[in-house]
PDB file of C-alpha atoms in Angstrom:
ATOM      1  CA  MET A   1     -38.784  -1.770   8.668  1.00 54.00           C
ATOM      2  CA  LYS A   2     -37.876  -4.500   6.186  1.00 58.00           C
ATOM      3  CA  LYS A   3     -36.746  -1.899   3.649  1.00 57.00           C
ATOM      4  CA  ALA A   4     -34.497  -0.215   6.235  1.00 51.00           C
ATOM      5  CA  SER A   5     -32.797  -3.478   7.202  1.00 53.00           C
ATOM      6  CA  THR A   6     -32.223  -4.309   3.523  1.00 46.00           C
ATOM      7  CA  LEU A   7     -30.592  -0.915   3.016  1.00 41.00           C
ATOM      8  CA  VAL A   8     -28.396  -1.499   6.072  1.00 42.00           C
ATOM      9  CA  LEU A   9     -27.282  -4.879   4.688  1.00 41.00           C
ATOM     10  CA  ILE A  10     -26.448  -3.316   1.323  1.00 47.00           C
ATOM     11  CA  PHE A  11     -24.476  -0.544   3.033  1.00 45.00           C
ATOM     12  CA  VAL A  12     -22.542  -3.075   5.142  1.00 43.00           C
ATOM     13  CA  ALA A  13     -21.761  -5.187   2.057  1.00 44.00           C
ATOM     14  CA  PHE A  14     -20.420  -2.182   0.134  1.00 45.00           C
ATOM     15  CA  SER A  15     -18.436  -1.052   3.165  1.00 44.00           C
ATOM     16  CA  LEU A  16     -16.776  -4.459   3.448  1.00 42.00           C
ATOM     17  CA  ILE A  17     -15.906  -4.450  -0.243  1.00 44.00           C
ATOM     18  CA  ALA A  18     -14.434  -0.953   0.021  1.00 44.00           C
ATOM     19  CA  PHE A  19     -12.506  -1.946   3.153  1.00 45.00           C
ATOM     20  CA  ALA A  20     -11.026  -5.001   1.427  1.00 48.00           C
ATOM     21  CA  GLN A  21      -9.801  -2.834  -1.464  1.00 54.00           C
ATOM     22  CA  ASP A  22      -8.154  -0.369   0.903  1.00 76.00           C
ATOM     23  CA  LYS A  23      -5.607  -2.916   2.093  1.00 89.00           C
ATOM     24  CA  PRO A  24      -2.094  -2.828   0.649  1.00 94.00           C
ATOM     25  CA  LYS A  25      -0.897  -5.770  -1.427  1.00 94.00           C
ATOM     26  CA  THR A  26       2.393  -6.049   0.444  1.00 95.00           C
ATOM     27  CA  SER A  27       5.179  -4.102   2.147  1.00 96.00           C
ATOM     28  CA  TYR A  28       8.955  -4.215   1.841  1.00 96.00           C
ATOM     29  CA  LYS A  29      10.888  -3.234   4.952  1.00 95.00           C
ATOM     30  CA  ALA A  30      14.522  -2.426   5.571  1.00 93.00           C
ATOM     31  CA  GLY A  31      15.314  -0.969   8.968  1.00 92.00           C
ATOM     32  CA  LYS A  32      12.746   1.751   9.622  1.00 91.00           C
ATOM     33  CA  ALA A  33      12.085   2.310   5.904  1.00 93.00           C
ATOM     34  CA  ILE A  34       8.937   0.808   4.395  1.00 94.00           C
ATOM     35  CA  VAL A  35       7.737   0.617   0.788  1.00 96.00           C
ATOM     36  CA  THR A  36       4.056  -0.314   0.657  1.00 96.00           C
ATOM     37  CA  VAL A  37       2.521  -1.585  -2.590  1.00 96.00           C
ATOM     38  CA  TRP A  38      -1.096  -0.775  -3.459  1.00 95.00           C
ATOM     39  CA  GLU A  39      -2.902  -2.318  -6.433  1.00 94.00           C
ATOM     40  CA  ASN A  40      -5.945  -0.923  -8.227  1.00 92.00           C
ATOM     41  CA  GLU A  41      -7.764  -2.606 -11.075  1.00 91.00           C
ATOM     42  CA  LYS A  42      -8.352  -0.149 -13.901  1.00 91.00           C
ATOM     43  CA  GLU A  43     -10.087  -0.194 -17.243  1.00 90.00           C
ATOM     44  CA  GLY A  44      -7.955   0.848 -20.202  1.00 89.00           C
ATOM     45  CA  GLN A  45      -8.106   0.976 -23.958  1.00 90.00           C
ATOM     46  CA  TYR A  46      -7.192  -2.715 -24.197  1.00 90.00           C
ATOM     47  CA  GLY A  47      -9.187  -3.988 -21.217  1.00 92.00           C
ATOM     48  CA  LYS A  48      -8.580  -4.290 -17.510  1.00 91.00           C
ATOM     49  CA  TYR A  49      -5.131  -3.972 -15.985  1.00 89.00           C
ATOM     50  CA  ILE A  50      -3.521  -3.646 -12.558  1.00 88.00           C
ATOM     51  CA  ASP A  51      -2.104  -0.241 -11.644  1.00 90.00           C
ATOM     52  CA  LYS A  52       0.485  -0.293  -8.853  1.00 92.00           C
ATOM     53  CA  ASN A  53       1.307   2.575  -6.522  1.00 94.00           C
ATOM     54  CA  PHE A  54       4.192   2.655  -4.071  1.00 95.00           C
ATOM     55  CA  LYS A  55       4.101   4.500  -0.751  1.00 96.00           C
ATOM     56  CA  ILE A  56       7.431   5.320   0.904  1.00 96.00           C
ATOM     57  CA  GLU A  57       7.663   6.151   4.584  1.00 96.00           C
ATOM     58  CA  LYS A  58       9.526   5.669   7.827  1.00 94.00           C
ATOM     59  CA  LEU A  59       7.738   4.453  10.952  1.00 92.00           C
ATOM     60  CA  TYR A  60       8.873   5.430  14.433  1.00 91.00           C
ATOM     61  CA  LYS A  61       7.473   5.540  17.936  1.00 93.00           C
ATOM     62  CA  LYS A  62       7.004   8.869  19.716  1.00 95.00           C
ATOM     63  CA  GLU A  63       5.663   8.944  23.258  1.00 96.00           C
ATOM     64  CA  GLY A  64       4.313   5.391  22.865  1.00 96.00           C
ATOM     65  CA  LYS A  65       2.417   6.205  19.658  1.00 96.00           C
ATOM     66  CA  TRP A  66       3.392   5.074  16.127  1.00 94.00           C
ATOM     67  CA  GLU A  67       4.084   7.948  13.725  1.00 95.00           C
ATOM     68  CA  SER A  68       5.253   8.087  10.111  1.00 95.00           C
ATOM     69  CA  THR A  69       7.357  10.529   8.119  1.00 96.00           C
ATOM     70  CA  GLN A  70       8.848  10.941   4.668  1.00 95.00           C
ATOM     71  CA  TYR A  71      12.109  12.360   6.040  1.00 96.00           C
ATOM     72  CA  PHE A  72      15.203  10.120   6.145  1.00 96.00           C
ATOM     73  CA  ASN A  73      18.763  10.565   7.373  1.00 95.00           C
ATOM     74  CA  LEU A  74      21.610   9.090   5.297  1.00 95.00           C
ATOM     75  CA  GLU A  75      21.557   5.650   6.994  1.00 93.00           C
ATOM     76  CA  GLU A  76      17.774   5.430   6.647  1.00 94.00           C
ATOM     77  CA  LEU A  77      18.020   6.566   3.030  1.00 94.00           C
ATOM     78  CA  LEU A  78      20.313   3.629   2.293  1.00 94.00           C
ATOM     79  CA  GLN A  79      17.808   1.303   4.006  1.00 93.00           C
ATOM     80  CA  LEU A  80      15.062   2.853   1.878  1.00 95.00           C
ATOM     81  CA  ARG A  81      17.117   2.198  -1.236  1.00 95.00           C
ATOM     82  CA  SER A  82      17.297  -1.478  -0.290  1.00 94.00           C
ATOM     83  CA  ALA A  83      13.520  -1.669   0.254  1.00 94.00           C
ATOM     84  CA  ILE A  84      12.859   0.101  -3.072  1.00 96.00           C
ATOM     85  CA  ASP A  85      15.215  -2.263  -4.917  1.00 95.00           C
ATOM     86  CA  ARG A  86      13.363  -5.285  -3.468  1.00 95.00           C
ATOM     87  CA  ALA A  87       9.960  -3.801  -4.337  1.00 95.00           C
ATOM     88  CA  ILE A  88      11.024  -3.081  -7.927  1.00 94.00           C
ATOM     89  CA  HIS A  89      12.549  -6.519  -8.338  1.00 94.00           C
ATOM     90  CA  GLU A  90       9.588  -8.452  -6.934  1.00 93.00           C
ATOM     91  CA  GLU A  91       6.743  -6.281  -8.253  1.00 91.00           C
ATOM     92  CA  VAL A  92       8.086  -5.332 -11.675  1.00 85.00           C
ATOM     93  CA  VAL A  93      11.077  -7.391 -12.845  1.00 84.00           C
ATOM     94  CA  GLU A  94       9.803 -10.827 -11.746  1.00 75.00           C
ATOM     95  CA  LYS A  95       6.377 -10.109 -13.278  1.00 70.00           C
ATOM     96  CA  GLU A  96       7.982  -9.492 -16.689  1.00 69.00           C
ATOM     97  CA  ASP A  97       9.835 -12.840 -16.724  1.00 62.00           C
TER      98      ASP A  97
END
């Protein structure tokens, strides 16, 4: 019984760690357009570094339920451009200064 409870505690600990890493760093919104930034620590030739990935989507409500899509009309595309510009500026350009 003691061994089983120890295994459960280890599983819960690893689950919490994995859950914490599955959260996005931040999001940039403009209208319905959202750019979400995800960071992953990686090991490279010269040591550890942070790899950033950017998810682009539009959120909308359909029949009371939140949905997402990667399709944008012209107005939404311009909003997306604004969100992308902010994400690039804050995540890339400011980090280089």
